[in-house]
Tab-separated table of C-alpha atoms and ligand atoms in Angstrom:
chain	number	residue	atom	x	y	z
A	1	MET	CA	-64.163	162.150	105.164
A	2	SER	CA	-67.286	163.964	104.052
A	3	SER	CA	-70.605	163.182	106.339
A	4	ARG	CA	-72.026	161.677	103.096
A	5	PHE	CA	-69.287	159.222	102.628
A	6	PHE	CA	-69.223	158.469	106.081
A	7	PHE	CA	-72.893	157.647	105.912
A	8	HIS	CA	-72.558	155.212	103.075
A	9	LEU	CA	-69.465	153.752	104.765
A	10	VAL	CA	-71.690	152.924	107.979
A	11	ALA	CA	-74.461	151.856	105.904
A	12	GLY	CA	-72.346	149.555	103.919
A	13	LEU	CA	-70.570	148.075	107.148
A	14	LEU	CA	-74.036	147.404	108.616
A	15	VAL	CA	-75.068	145.517	105.496
A	16	ILE	CA	-71.949	143.539	105.554
A	17	LEU	CA	-72.594	142.659	109.159
A	18	GLY	CA	-75.965	141.284	108.207
A	19	LEU	CA	-77.835	144.051	109.925
A	20	GLY	CA	-79.089	145.890	106.851
A	21	SER	CA	-82.293	145.128	104.689
A	22	CYS	CA	-82.456	141.932	102.763
A	23	THR	CA	-84.386	141.946	99.543
A	24	THR	CA	-85.261	139.409	96.950
A	25	PRO	CA	-82.072	138.512	94.632
A	26	PRO	CA	-81.977	140.279	91.297
A	27	ALA	CA	-82.282	138.348	88.165
A	28	PRO	CA	-79.041	136.532	87.221
A	29	ARG	CA	-78.580	138.746	84.261
A	30	ASP	CA	-78.701	141.869	86.299
A	31	GLN	CA	-75.916	140.786	88.662
A	32	LEU	CA	-72.505	142.104	88.697
A	33	LEU	CA	-69.094	140.368	89.424
A	34	ILE	CA	-66.230	142.043	90.959
A	35	VAL	CA	-63.146	139.832	91.482
A	36	LEU	CA	-60.601	141.504	93.742
A	37	SER	CA	-57.109	140.158	94.501
A	38	ILE	CA	-55.135	141.249	97.563
A	39	ASP	CA	-51.728	140.016	96.458
A	40	GLY	CA	-49.700	137.958	99.016
A	41	PHE	CA	-52.563	137.894	101.468
A	42	ARG	CA	-51.704	134.794	103.332
A	43	TRP	CA	-55.007	132.651	104.482
A	44	ASP	CA	-54.488	132.909	108.167
A	45	TYR	CA	-54.036	136.709	108.006
A	46	LEU	CA	-57.896	137.039	107.934
A	47	GLN	CA	-57.950	135.741	111.571
A	48	LYS	CA	-54.669	136.985	112.797
A	49	TYR	CA	-54.981	140.781	111.801
A	50	ASP	CA	-57.635	143.380	112.036
A	51	ALA	CA	-59.620	142.960	108.966
A	52	PRO	CA	-63.393	143.388	109.981
A	53	THR	CA	-64.796	144.056	106.607
A	54	LEU	CA	-63.247	140.877	105.143
A	55	ARG	CA	-64.079	138.871	108.049
A	56	ALA	CA	-67.683	140.089	107.955
A	57	LEU	CA	-67.935	139.200	104.198
A	58	ALA	CA	-66.404	135.827	104.930
A	59	ARG	CA	-68.970	134.888	107.933
A	60	GLY	CA	-71.908	136.194	105.763
A	61	GLY	CA	-70.948	134.390	102.365
A	62	VAL	CA	-68.619	131.433	101.266
A	63	HIS	CA	-65.309	131.291	102.880
A	64	ALA	CA	-62.410	128.569	102.079
A	65	THR	CA	-60.443	128.097	105.157
A	66	ARG	CA	-57.306	128.138	102.707
A	67	MET	CA	-56.932	128.113	98.944
A	68	SER	CA	-53.964	126.304	97.433
A	69	PRO	CA	-52.104	128.242	94.756
A	70	SER	CA	-50.547	126.389	91.687
A	71	PHE	CA	-46.695	125.821	91.704
A	72	PRO	CA	-44.750	128.133	91.647
A	73	SER	CA	-46.470	130.293	94.260
A	74	LYS	CA	-45.828	133.212	92.525
A	75	THR	CA	-47.721	136.194	91.483
A	76	PHE	CA	-48.122	136.075	87.719
A	77	PRO	CA	-48.593	132.372	87.203
A	78	ASN	CA	-51.317	132.319	89.801
A	79	HIS	CA	-53.100	135.266	88.674
A	80	TYR	CA	-53.412	133.828	85.501
A	81	THR	CA	-54.639	130.526	86.790
A	82	LEU	CA	-57.278	132.379	88.675
A	83	VAL	CA	-58.782	133.855	85.781
A	84	THR	CA	-58.372	130.724	83.207
A	85	GLY	CA	-58.698	127.808	85.624
A	86	LEU	CA	-55.457	126.401	83.748
A	87	ARG	CA	-52.287	125.169	85.478
A	88	PRO	CA	-49.233	127.463	84.873
A	89	GLU	CA	-47.822	124.773	82.419
A	90	HIS	CA	-51.050	124.878	80.337
A	91	HIS	CA	-51.631	128.654	80.454
A	92	GLY	CA	-47.821	129.245	79.737
A	93	ILE	CA	-47.129	131.893	82.289
A	94	ILE	CA	-44.852	129.378	84.258
A	95	ALA	CA	-42.935	132.039	86.425
A	96	ASN	CA	-42.860	135.792	86.916
A	97	TRP	CA	-39.647	135.577	84.790
A	98	PHE	CA	-39.079	132.804	82.325
A	99	TYR	CA	-36.987	131.998	79.130
A	100	ASP	CA	-38.406	130.469	76.205
A	101	PRO	CA	-35.561	128.514	74.650
A	102	VAL	CA	-37.622	127.767	71.283
A	103	ASP	CA	-38.234	131.359	70.265
A	104	ASN	CA	-35.059	132.432	72.307
A	105	VAL	CA	-37.348	135.251	73.918
A	106	LYS	CA	-37.639	136.139	77.735
A	107	PHE	CA	-40.913	137.013	79.686
A	108	ASP	CA	-40.920	139.338	82.682
A	109	MET	CA	-43.865	141.057	84.610
A	110	GLY	CA	-43.734	144.050	82.135
A	111	LYS	CA	-44.590	141.952	79.065
A	112	THR	CA	-48.053	142.541	77.556
A	113	GLU	CA	-47.834	141.183	73.979
A	114	SER	CA	-50.223	138.771	72.941
A	115	ARG	CA	-47.916	135.863	72.449
A	116	TRP	CA	-47.462	135.396	76.097
A	117	TRP	CA	-51.000	135.487	77.115
A	118	GLU	CA	-52.786	133.501	74.347
A	119	GLY	CA	-52.447	130.165	75.935
A	120	GLY	CA	-55.471	130.380	78.202
A	121	GLU	CA	-58.712	132.304	77.910
A	122	PRO	CA	-59.202	134.725	80.920
A	123	VAL	CA	-62.687	135.165	82.176
A	124	TRP	CA	-62.984	138.773	80.816
A	125	ILE	CA	-62.451	137.329	77.273
A	126	THR	CA	-65.048	134.580	77.865
A	127	ALA	CA	-67.466	137.585	79.108
A	128	GLU	CA	-66.682	139.725	76.172
A	129	LYS	CA	-67.122	136.748	73.777
A	130	GLN	CA	-70.491	136.057	75.422
A	131	GLY	CA	-71.572	139.624	75.004
A	132	VAL	CA	-70.826	140.768	78.784
A	133	ARG	CA	-68.847	144.040	79.169
A	134	SER	CA	-65.637	143.580	81.344
A	135	ALA	CA	-63.536	146.165	82.908
A	136	CYS	CA	-60.055	145.437	84.355
A	137	PHE	CA	-58.585	147.948	86.866
A	138	PHE	CA	-55.383	145.787	86.963
A	139	TRP	CA	-54.936	142.135	86.661
A	140	PRO	CA	-51.760	140.306	85.144
A	141	GLY	CA	-52.563	139.698	81.500
A	142	SER	CA	-55.548	142.384	81.174
A	143	GLU	CA	-53.433	144.670	79.100
A	144	ALA	CA	-52.716	141.849	76.411
A	145	VAL	CA	-54.920	141.707	73.286
A	146	TYR	CA	-56.305	137.928	73.369
A	147	HIS	CA	-56.773	136.929	69.618
A	148	GLY	CA	-58.027	140.437	68.700
A	149	LEU	CA	-60.277	140.942	71.956
A	150	ARG	CA	-59.590	142.729	75.157
A	151	PRO	CA	-61.801	144.077	78.063
A	152	ALA	CA	-64.119	146.828	77.207
A	153	PHE	CA	-62.258	149.026	80.044
A	154	VAL	CA	-58.633	148.430	80.970
A	155	LYS	CA	-56.317	150.491	82.934
A	156	PRO	CA	-52.651	149.958	82.321
A	157	PHE	CA	-50.702	148.776	85.639
A	158	ASP	CA	-49.557	151.654	87.634
A	159	LYS	CA	-48.101	150.702	91.076
A	160	LYS	CA	-48.261	154.416	92.331
A	161	LEU	CA	-52.106	154.499	92.591
A	162	THR	CA	-53.264	153.966	96.184
A	163	VAL	CA	-55.886	151.217	96.969
A	164	ALA	CA	-58.392	153.926	97.363
A	165	GLN	CA	-57.543	155.344	93.883
A	166	ARG	CA	-58.004	151.812	92.337
A	167	VAL	CA	-61.455	151.338	94.135
A	168	ASP	CA	-62.429	154.647	92.997
A	169	GLY	CA	-61.391	153.923	89.217
A	170	LEU	CA	-63.282	150.798	89.171
A	171	LEU	CA	-66.377	152.350	90.737
A	172	ALA	CA	-66.218	155.083	87.827
A	173	TRP	CA	-66.642	152.449	85.413
A	174	PHE	CA	-69.606	151.122	87.222
A	175	ALA	CA	-71.301	154.561	87.417
A	176	LEU	CA	-71.746	154.613	83.570
A	177	PRO	CA	-75.009	154.588	82.341
A	178	ALA	CA	-76.755	151.028	82.531
A	179	GLU	CA	-75.577	150.032	78.314
A	180	GLN	CA	-72.210	151.127	78.843
A	181	ARG	CA	-71.741	149.674	82.517
A	182	PRO	CA	-69.635	146.686	82.664
A	183	ARG	CA	-71.003	143.534	84.339
A	184	LEU	CA	-67.581	142.051	85.267
A	185	GLY	CA	-64.901	143.984	86.977
A	186	THR	CA	-61.292	143.139	88.287
A	187	LEU	CA	-59.363	144.925	90.899
A	188	TYR	CA	-55.768	144.230	92.255
A	189	PHE	CA	-54.062	145.405	95.400
A	190	ASP	CA	-50.370	144.737	96.013
A	191	LEU	CA	-49.734	146.735	99.325
A	192	VAL	CA	-50.080	143.369	101.492
A	193	ASP	CA	-47.515	141.656	99.383
A	194	ASP	CA	-44.991	144.565	99.505
A	195	ALA	CA	-45.257	144.569	103.216
A	196	GLY	CA	-44.853	140.880	103.415
A	197	HIS	CA	-41.542	140.842	101.393
A	198	LYS	CA	-40.089	143.819	103.067
A	199	PHE	CA	-41.183	143.427	106.790
A	200	GLY	CA	-42.296	139.669	106.856
A	201	PRO	CA	-45.686	138.102	107.294
A	202	LEU	CA	-45.575	138.506	111.097
A	203	ALA	CA	-44.557	142.117	111.187
A	204	PRO	CA	-46.793	144.992	112.315
A	205	GLU	CA	-46.225	146.746	109.202
A	206	THR	CA	-47.983	143.763	107.354
A	207	ALA	CA	-50.667	143.879	109.870
A	208	ALA	CA	-51.392	147.614	108.976
A	209	ALA	CA	-51.289	146.764	105.217
A	210	VAL	CA	-53.967	144.235	105.756
A	211	LYS	CA	-55.867	146.855	107.776
A	212	GLU	CA	-55.496	149.547	104.847
A	213	ALA	CA	-56.610	146.786	102.233
A	214	ASP	CA	-59.565	145.946	104.399
A	215	GLY	CA	-60.772	149.553	104.523
A	216	ALA	CA	-60.260	149.893	100.722
A	217	VAL	CA	-62.779	146.824	100.580
A	218	ALA	CA	-65.332	148.840	102.989
A	219	ARG	CA	-64.690	151.684	100.537
A	220	LEU	CA	-65.794	149.620	97.516
A	221	TRP	CA	-68.861	148.257	99.250
A	222	ALA	CA	-69.893	151.708	100.303
A	223	GLY	CA	-69.409	152.822	96.747
A	224	LEU	CA	-71.489	150.291	95.333
A	225	GLU	CA	-74.067	151.073	97.923
A	226	LYS	CA	-73.983	154.746	96.832
A	227	LEU	CA	-74.689	153.704	93.218
A	228	GLY	CA	-77.412	151.597	94.171
A	229	LEU	CA	-75.505	148.260	92.990
A	230	ARG	CA	-74.451	146.882	96.065
A	231	ASP	CA	-77.591	144.121	96.277
A	232	ARG	CA	-76.647	142.947	92.938
A	233	THR	CA	-72.839	142.738	93.097
A	234	ASN	CA	-71.165	139.517	93.606
A	235	LEU	CA	-67.744	139.983	95.283
A	236	VAL	CA	-65.115	137.360	94.938
A	237	ILE	CA	-61.956	138.164	97.055
A	238	VAL	CA	-58.987	136.090	96.458
A	239	SER	CA	-55.141	136.234	96.703
A	240	ASP	CA	-52.621	134.583	94.757
A	241	HIS	CA	-50.455	132.835	97.418
A	242	GLY	CA	-49.106	133.357	101.047
A	243	MET	CA	-45.770	134.594	102.511
A	244	SER	CA	-43.102	132.859	104.690
A	245	GLU	CA	-40.230	134.390	106.823
A	246	ILE	CA	-36.807	134.259	105.349
A	247	SER	CA	-33.287	134.998	106.693
A	248	PRO	CA	-29.964	135.394	104.993
A	249	GLU	CA	-28.759	132.370	107.001
A	250	GLN	CA	-31.326	129.977	105.253
A	251	THR	CA	-29.542	130.203	101.934
A	252	VAL	CA	-28.107	127.408	99.745
A	253	PHE	CA	-25.912	128.335	96.892
A	254	LEU	CA	-26.115	126.856	93.372
A	255	GLU	CA	-22.226	127.217	93.011
A	256	ASP	CA	-21.824	124.688	95.890
A	257	LEU	CA	-24.085	122.046	93.935
A	258	MET	CA	-22.861	122.366	90.443
A	259	ASP	CA	-20.532	123.863	87.960
A	260	LEU	CA	-22.585	126.873	86.655
A	261	SER	CA	-20.488	127.364	83.441
A	262	GLN	CA	-22.498	124.166	82.439
A	263	VAL	CA	-25.946	125.665	82.789
A	264	ARG	CA	-28.338	128.733	82.162
A	265	VAL	CA	-29.861	129.837	85.515
A	266	GLU	CA	-33.534	130.353	84.910
A	267	ALA	CA	-34.975	130.719	88.365
A	268	THR	CA	-33.653	131.240	91.819
A	269	GLY	CA	-35.377	131.917	95.230
A	270	PRO	CA	-37.777	129.701	97.017
A	271	TYR	CA	-36.996	127.013	94.103
A	272	ALA	CA	-34.251	127.082	91.397
A	273	GLY	CA	-34.403	126.018	87.818
A	274	VAL	CA	-31.432	125.307	85.680
A	275	ARG	CA	-31.144	124.455	81.830
A	276	PRO	CA	-27.851	122.479	81.045
A	277	LYS	CA	-26.134	123.876	77.856
A	278	ALA	CA	-26.120	121.967	74.826
A	279	GLY	CA	-23.946	118.853	74.916
A	280	VAL	CA	-24.342	118.286	78.740
A	281	ASP	CA	-26.007	115.172	79.772
A	282	VAL	CA	-28.868	116.233	81.762
A	283	ALA	CA	-29.764	113.087	83.757
A	284	ALA	CA	-26.001	112.814	84.710
A	285	PHE	CA	-25.796	116.593	85.790
A	286	ALA	CA	-28.757	116.067	87.851
A	287	ALA	CA	-27.368	113.185	89.509
A	288	GLY	CA	-24.325	115.354	90.224
A	289	ILE	CA	-26.224	117.887	91.827
A	290	ARG	CA	-28.261	115.383	93.927
A	291	ALA	CA	-25.059	113.936	95.404
A	292	LYS	CA	-24.239	117.267	96.679
A	293	ALA	CA	-27.579	118.784	97.782
A	294	PRO	CA	-28.271	119.182	101.659
A	295	PRO	CA	-31.237	117.697	103.003
A	296	GLN	CA	-33.546	120.663	102.487
A	297	VAL	CA	-33.104	120.612	98.680
A	298	LYS	CA	-35.017	118.263	96.624
A	299	VAL	CA	-33.422	117.796	92.881
A	300	TYR	CA	-35.793	116.611	90.155
A	301	LEU	CA	-35.603	116.399	86.513
A	302	ARG	CA	-38.575	118.273	84.830
A	303	ALA	CA	-40.231	114.833	83.728
A	304	GLU	CA	-39.821	113.555	87.377
A	305	MET	CA	-41.306	116.379	89.167
A	306	PRO	CA	-44.272	115.235	91.652
A	307	ALA	CA	-47.536	114.866	89.592
A	308	ARG	CA	-49.546	116.898	92.123
A	309	LEU	CA	-47.317	120.144	91.322
A	310	ASN	CA	-48.392	119.933	87.467
A	311	TYR	CA	-45.010	121.210	86.458
A	312	ASP	CA	-43.523	118.935	83.962
A	313	THR	CA	-44.891	119.845	80.577
A	314	GLY	CA	-43.136	121.770	77.918
A	315	ASP	CA	-39.797	123.017	77.054
A	316	VAL	CA	-40.113	126.409	78.620
A	317	ILE	CA	-39.901	124.700	82.186
A	318	PRO	CA	-36.373	124.376	83.263
A	319	PRO	CA	-35.159	120.796	82.617
A	320	ILE	CA	-33.809	120.705	86.039
A	321	LEU	CA	-35.573	121.928	89.178
A	322	LEU	CA	-34.446	122.372	92.819
A	323	LEU	CA	-37.298	122.782	95.519
A	324	VAL	CA	-36.135	123.903	98.889
A	325	ASP	CA	-38.027	123.562	102.050
A	326	ASP	CA	-40.255	126.445	103.396
A	327	HIS	CA	-37.979	129.559	104.618
A	328	TRP	CA	-34.970	128.186	102.734
A	329	GLN	CA	-33.769	129.863	99.411
A	330	ILE	CA	-31.671	128.960	96.755
A	331	GLU	CA	-29.311	131.568	95.130
A	332	GLU	CA	-26.453	132.468	93.028
A	333	ARG	CA	-23.613	133.466	95.240
A	334	GLY	CA	-22.162	135.603	92.643
A	335	ARG	CA	-25.470	137.599	92.401
A	336	TRP	CA	-26.191	137.506	96.270
A	337	SER	CA	-25.247	139.810	99.035
A	338	TYR	CA	-25.841	139.443	102.849
A	339	LEU	CA	-26.719	143.072	103.289
A	340	GLN	CA	-29.213	142.868	100.332
A	341	ALA	CA	-30.590	139.851	101.736
A	342	ARG	CA	-31.248	141.096	105.142
A	343	ASP	CA	-33.359	143.845	103.803
A	344	SER	CA	-36.092	141.187	102.742
A	345	ARG	CA	-37.872	139.277	105.215
A	346	GLY	CA	-40.549	137.572	103.401
A	347	ASN	CA	-40.864	135.561	100.235
A	348	HIS	CA	-43.334	133.011	98.499
A	349	GLY	CA	-42.734	130.366	95.659
A	350	TRP	CA	-42.443	127.286	97.580
A	351	ASP	CA	-44.653	124.142	97.051
A	352	PRO	CA	-48.330	125.080	97.377
A	353	ALA	CA	-48.751	122.375	100.015
A	354	THR	CA	-46.601	124.398	102.422
A	355	SER	CA	-49.133	125.907	104.984
A	356	ASN	CA	-47.632	129.425	104.635
A	357	MET	CA	-48.293	129.455	100.794
A	358	GLY	CA	-52.023	128.996	101.414
A	359	ALA	CA	-54.146	131.961	99.799
A	360	LEU	CA	-57.339	133.567	100.486
A	361	PHE	CA	-60.724	132.877	99.184
A	362	ILE	CA	-64.127	134.765	99.969
A	363	ALA	CA	-67.396	134.861	97.814
A	364	ARG	CA	-70.224	137.050	98.752
A	365	GLY	CA	-73.399	138.421	96.871
A	366	PRO	CA	-76.673	137.177	95.779
A	367	ALA	CA	-75.365	134.345	93.547
A	368	PHE	CA	-73.699	132.853	96.538
A	369	LYS	CA	-74.627	130.686	99.539
A	370	ARG	CA	-74.411	132.519	102.884
A	371	GLY	CA	-72.569	131.277	105.960
A	372	VAL	CA	-70.591	128.478	104.369
A	373	GLU	CA	-67.176	127.614	105.225
A	374	ILE	CA	-65.296	125.123	102.907
A	375	PRO	CA	-62.068	123.333	103.484
A	376	ASP	CA	-58.824	123.766	101.430
A	377	VAL	CA	-59.674	124.506	97.747
A	378	ASP	CA	-57.388	124.397	94.775
A	379	ASN	CA	-57.277	127.702	92.721
A	380	ILE	CA	-57.944	126.003	89.602
A	381	HIS	CA	-61.555	125.995	90.451
A	382	VAL	CA	-62.229	129.694	90.822
A	383	TYR	CA	-62.611	130.242	86.875
A	384	ASN	CA	-65.537	128.174	86.778
A	385	LEU	CA	-67.157	129.775	89.687
A	386	LEU	CA	-66.589	133.136	88.168
A	387	CYS	CA	-68.101	131.934	84.832
A	388	ALA	CA	-71.118	130.588	86.694
A	389	ALA	CA	-71.683	133.653	88.750
A	390	LEU	CA	-72.029	135.512	85.648
A	391	GLY	CA	-73.974	132.880	83.712
A	392	LEU	CA	-71.193	132.291	81.294
A	393	LYS	CA	-70.089	128.993	79.618
A	394	PRO	CA	-66.513	128.515	80.726
A	395	ALA	CA	-63.701	127.633	78.215
A	396	PRO	CA	-62.175	124.288	78.655
A	397	ASN	CA	-59.891	124.222	81.845
A	398	ASP	CA	-58.245	122.306	84.421
A	399	GLY	CA	-61.082	122.923	87.140
A	400	ASP	CA	-64.097	120.935	87.963
A	401	GLN	CA	-67.619	122.120	89.565
A	402	ARG	CA	-66.650	121.626	93.065
A	403	LEU	CA	-66.370	125.200	93.897
A	404	VAL	CA	-69.556	125.855	91.801
A	405	LYS	CA	-71.302	123.262	93.903
A	406	ALA	CA	-69.974	124.591	97.261
A	407	ALA	CA	-70.548	128.173	96.637
A	408	LEU	CA	-73.345	128.970	94.012
A	409	ARG	CA	-76.878	129.417	95.123
A	410	ARG	CA	-79.170	127.452	92.941
B	1	AMP	P1	-43.820	138.807	93.106
B	1	AMP	O1	-44.266	139.280	94.629
B	1	AMP	O2	-42.323	138.858	92.897
B	1	AMP	O3	-44.662	137.725	92.926
B	1	AMP	O4	-44.318	140.037	92.170
B	1	AMP	C1	-45.426	140.718	92.697
B	1	AMP	C2	-45.358	142.143	91.993
B	1	AMP	O5	-45.778	142.211	90.590
B	1	AMP	C3	-45.909	143.217	92.771
B	1	AMP	O6	-44.876	144.073	93.421
B	1	AMP	C4	-46.702	144.169	91.714
B	1	AMP	O7	-46.343	145.339	91.634
B	1	AMP	C5	-46.312	143.514	90.285
B	1	AMP	N1	-47.440	143.535	89.470
B	1	AMP	C6	-48.841	143.173	89.753
B	1	AMP	N2	-49.487	143.084	88.750
B	1	AMP	C7	-48.782	143.750	87.685
B	1	AMP	C8	-48.988	143.979	86.193
B	1	AMP	N3	-50.267	144.010	85.874
B	1	AMP	N4	-48.014	144.381	85.558
B	1	AMP	C9	-46.738	144.608	86.032
B	1	AMP	N5	-46.382	144.399	87.467
B	1	AMP	C10	-47.289	143.813	88.194
B	2	ZN	ZN1	-48.155	137.647	94.668
B	3	ZN	ZN1	-44.742	138.918	96.189
């Protein structure tokens, strides 16, 4: 590390800790917003693990004890909810993988065609429409063209890039001359989710990943300081969901509950979704599954899903859903192996009310209140706050003004 970089890092940390200078806030139109998602950062990692930068940002800004994800607590649905304010059933990214029976097409995490992403207006499009330049250094959906529009700057997803390279990539856009510089940036880290899956949420490797992510946030803050932008930057740091321990022993098999030749299996893991084939009586088939289900499995027809899960609208959601308790998974025996299952110690996707599925929310910067702790907040409210921090009129969405009222300085 060069001594110059070290100086900026220390200066940045002092400011984060509230020991640096405090100036009058810049005019709202001169303020910038960077939204960082640390995938799989469970709400309690902040206290559990060594994360001095994030903790200082939380202490000095607005921190939600826990943020509730939307169902299913998976990466793609929740990232699009965070930037649209829409529930997955409304923006249409209802899972990481899913099947559209109407058009007979499949979605997966590599799909960037517009058709998948035009169900909800992401904040970078709201920004571009209202004359605010945006720059996405990774975010699900950011590579898609939205009704002919896209972010001014976008970097196609490249998992190989280190968190430091991602930070430096975003900073390079913010270093552009004022007339080219974006006012909105997104950034995404996946190392904490990767470690959580492989080693489990309580493992030292996951603690180390949290520490590395924290270091990258310090690098971002120091980089903004170096560019003279730190005092006008609003930082919103979120995650998409938490992480729970899993074990191969806590597995229920679909084959024990139903005749799989009668269905198309559309989701397995912390919940399952099946679509009965044409001619099968869906309600009777669901009743048959329910009769065989062990106590940790709840069987629902799509239309009977608990209202709080907001997962009962549209043909794309599987007609029968099987929800399992935390730590339990539901799999196809034919596609499962004990040895493979043993290699994975963590997962997410359960009911958002499950404590372990809770996510991270921190907001820090001139637009936000200081030293405010708020209780559990639902992630549909984040989009309205992002818009408010940039002075944008939000598109219609499922959130309300509660986070704006709790977090925005007036
Ligand atoms: P999961 O943990 O199964 O919900 O999925 C998370 C995975 O999504 C991570 O391992 C990421 O590498 C991957 N991912 C995140 N963003 C993108 C993106 N924009 N394009 C493709 N894959 C992504
Ligand atoms: Zn995720
Ligand atoms: Zn994950």
